[in-house]
Amino acid sequence: MRGTNRVALSGTLLELGRLRYTPAGVPVIDFRLRHESRRTEAGAERAVSAEFEAIAFEVQANLVSGAAPGSALRLEGFLCAKSRRSKKLVLHATHIEFVEGD
Amino acid sequence: MKFLRVALDVPLANLFDYTLPPGLSAQAGDRVLVPFGTRRRVGVVVETAAETAIEAERLKPIARVLDDAPRLPRDWLELMRFLAGYYQRPLGETVASSLPPRLRSLRELPRATERHYRAAGSAPGAETLKSGWKRSLLDALGAGCLAEDALLAPFGARRAAARTALRALLRAGWVERALPESGTRFQPSHAPSAAQDAAIERVAQALGQFRPFLLHGVTGSGKTEVYLQLVARVLARGGQALVLVPEISLTPQLEARFRHAFPDTRLALLHSALEDGARTSAWLEAARGEAGIVLGTRLAVLTPLPRLALVVVDEEHDASFKQQEGLRYSGRDAAVYRAKLASCPAVLGTATPSLETWYNCQAGRYALLELPARASPGSVLPRVRTIDLRRESPEQGLAPSLVAAIQARLERGEQSLVFINRRGYAPVLACEACGWTAGCERCSARMVLHAADRRLRCHHCGAESAIARACPTCGNVDLTALGRGTQRVEETLAERFPQARIVRIDRDSARRRAQLAEALAGIRRGEADILVGTQLLAKGHDFPALTLVGVLNADSALVSTDYRAPERLFATLAQVAGRAGRRERPGEVLVQTRYPGHPLYAALARHDYAGFAAAQLAERRAAGFPPYVSEAALGAEAKQLARAMQFLRAAATLVAPPEEVRIYDPVPAILTRRAGLERARLLVQSPSRSALQEFLRAWSERLFAVAPRDVRWHLDVDPIEFD
């Protein structure tokens, strides 16, 4: 795998799509994530706030589909354009962990 | 010396000459066993000749004359000659392909049903017989028709003498051969309306002479009742009726109506899905004259019928009457020709005549019979409206007002039909990340997604594969199903109306005939609330509780390059619309479209076939299309398109066409690749049918002579499909 595209992010679950299946039968779920943290930048600490569109497949999809909005989670994955026609980024979650009261 | 010209089922264009050995007699129409190469084959004597071009030492005698089926009659051989000549196929192949396989095999055929006899209607002088064998026989037959065995059995040991007396009675005309169970009892379901009566009378007056009729009756106008009444008259005269229907799926319903109306009459059913044995028996019953009614799909027109007195073609406009391989004949046109040979009327029935037939009517060649109103008391033609998809955006393919109309039917306990002429789940499997779509490896077409068994299928060549888990170009797993077919519409409706009983009818849901018949019967009994289906649901069915028809995806035919597309679309929509409101409750038809002002939809809403046909004919005339010209197409298939095109270019120069015949440049087929072969075609047109025929005769002879091995070709006379 050439090139770097790695994201690690924590956040809370905002919205959850319905668990759906690809034509070949692979479970998929679309969801939104809210991230809030403090980061150091240019010598100062600042507040960071962002919302992400995310997607998960297979085991990860099943895992997310069982969670309630507001749940805290940490995920790892990569970024990819939504489709050929849209440059919007979507976070593809390849690893998801639920965390207690972060 | 007499020579026999024999048609054999071998891939050679010519007939084969044989000699007649001493002690055998044979004539045209006899099936004969002949030596051919190292084997023996069954062939048909097409003609006898006094001379042959074959040297005497190479001529062989026939081995045997088969007499387990009636000799093929003269008019049947005449039909074969016509078909072979008109459609440019070898006579031998035409004869062979028209007979059920068993008639061409060495296996012995089932025996004819036993002879039956009855007392002649008038037997002047018979009353002078006071006693004796003849009197006893006449008395026995006084009670009705009897089989030979039943008639002679009481005579015990003196059977032979009784048989001699029977022969004498036959010669005297006091007793005649009868057909077993060939009663002509007729049970009409109701008295014909005035319009039906007028149509019946006009055809009845033409019985005994050739006269083609177009029975133009709106959907639900009772065309079948007209057929039944006419068949009753024909049976009463001792004739046979041939009734053709477009699809096997329609035969059970019509068969039931005929059996009910003619409980004592033998009915032979003929279609391509019959087992070999059943097809052979039905063919024999027809050819032996035992069956009074022969009901079947286009191949039934090729059956010998010794007493043919009426030909009916139901849904005459249907494209399935045209055979698309081998002898590419039109079952409808062959039926009219048969009526001509048999000097009997031909009735072509439909709500939406083919433009060819309509044109023939206007030219006075066919007589027009109109049934302008529905037959069932209180039933009127449905109200047809368009739903403008530019104003109303559909959700999952269904416009909100269509969904609301279905909801209203559910509440009233009535049935709805959602018509979409595309089976499968979705016509395209696509990757939205990179633009890939699943294509067929052997055709220039996309694979259709079938959700029920998770397969991709090519609707052109039948290729199948598993659904890719990920895009083969970019690896994206989230592949998308684009567009919709019956399965997806069914799914959407099931989500929207979870309580409704939904039945899907298409070629996948009804792979076997029995399944389809069962599903249709269930619908008639009211065991479904919403039907989703393709044209399989559109034709001929009578569902009493159905009051709403929704049409999806009709627009695709409006933008087709095929000049016949509007004609077909109008026919399909008029047919499917005709399913609605066939009883007291009025029907409604909603057509989803982006072109709500299109003249085709406007004509449909007015139930104005004549107006639509006039506009189409004007366009055809202006553009120089059939029926104003006659056409033939030379199709070629090869591994490479360039080769097919090259063949066609060379073919175009084989015979110089006369002035009235125009040969167009070859063009690649719209579906260029199919089943691994690349296809092109060349069109030949002429305002004169006879000039075209004359050219085709010379041309096909040259084509058969030069045909290269690496190109498959066929000549299609009066082609109707340009895919």
mmCIF file of C-alpha atoms in Angstrom, chain B residues 114-117 141 145-152:
data_model
loop_
_atom_site.group_PDB
_atom_site.id
_atom_site.type_symbol
_atom_site.label_atom_id
_atom_site.label_comp_id
_atom_site.label_asym_id
_atom_site.label_seq_id
_atom_site.Cartn_x
_atom_site.Cartn_y
_atom_site.Cartn_z
ATOM 1 C CA GLU B 114 -60.866 -46.679 -33.291
ATOM 2 C CA ARG B 115 -63.337 -46.072 -36.085
ATOM 3 C CA HIS B 116 -66.745 -44.844 -35.070
ATOM 4 C CA TYR B 117 -69.978 -44.977 -37.042
ATOM 5 C CA LEU B 141 -76.789 -47.068 -34.428
ATOM 6 C CA CYS B 145 -72.595 -43.049 -32.541
ATOM 7 C CA LEU B 146 -70.729 -46.296 -31.754
ATOM 8 C CA ALA B 147 -67.175 -47.515 -31.971
ATOM 9 C CA GLU B 148 -66.621 -50.355 -34.454
ATOM 10 C CA ASP B 149 -65.842 -52.786 -31.699
ATOM 11 C CA ALA B 150 -68.934 -51.930 -29.692
ATOM 12 C CA LEU B 151 -71.075 -52.135 -32.799
ATOM 13 C CA LEU B 152 -69.834 -55.561 -33.928
#
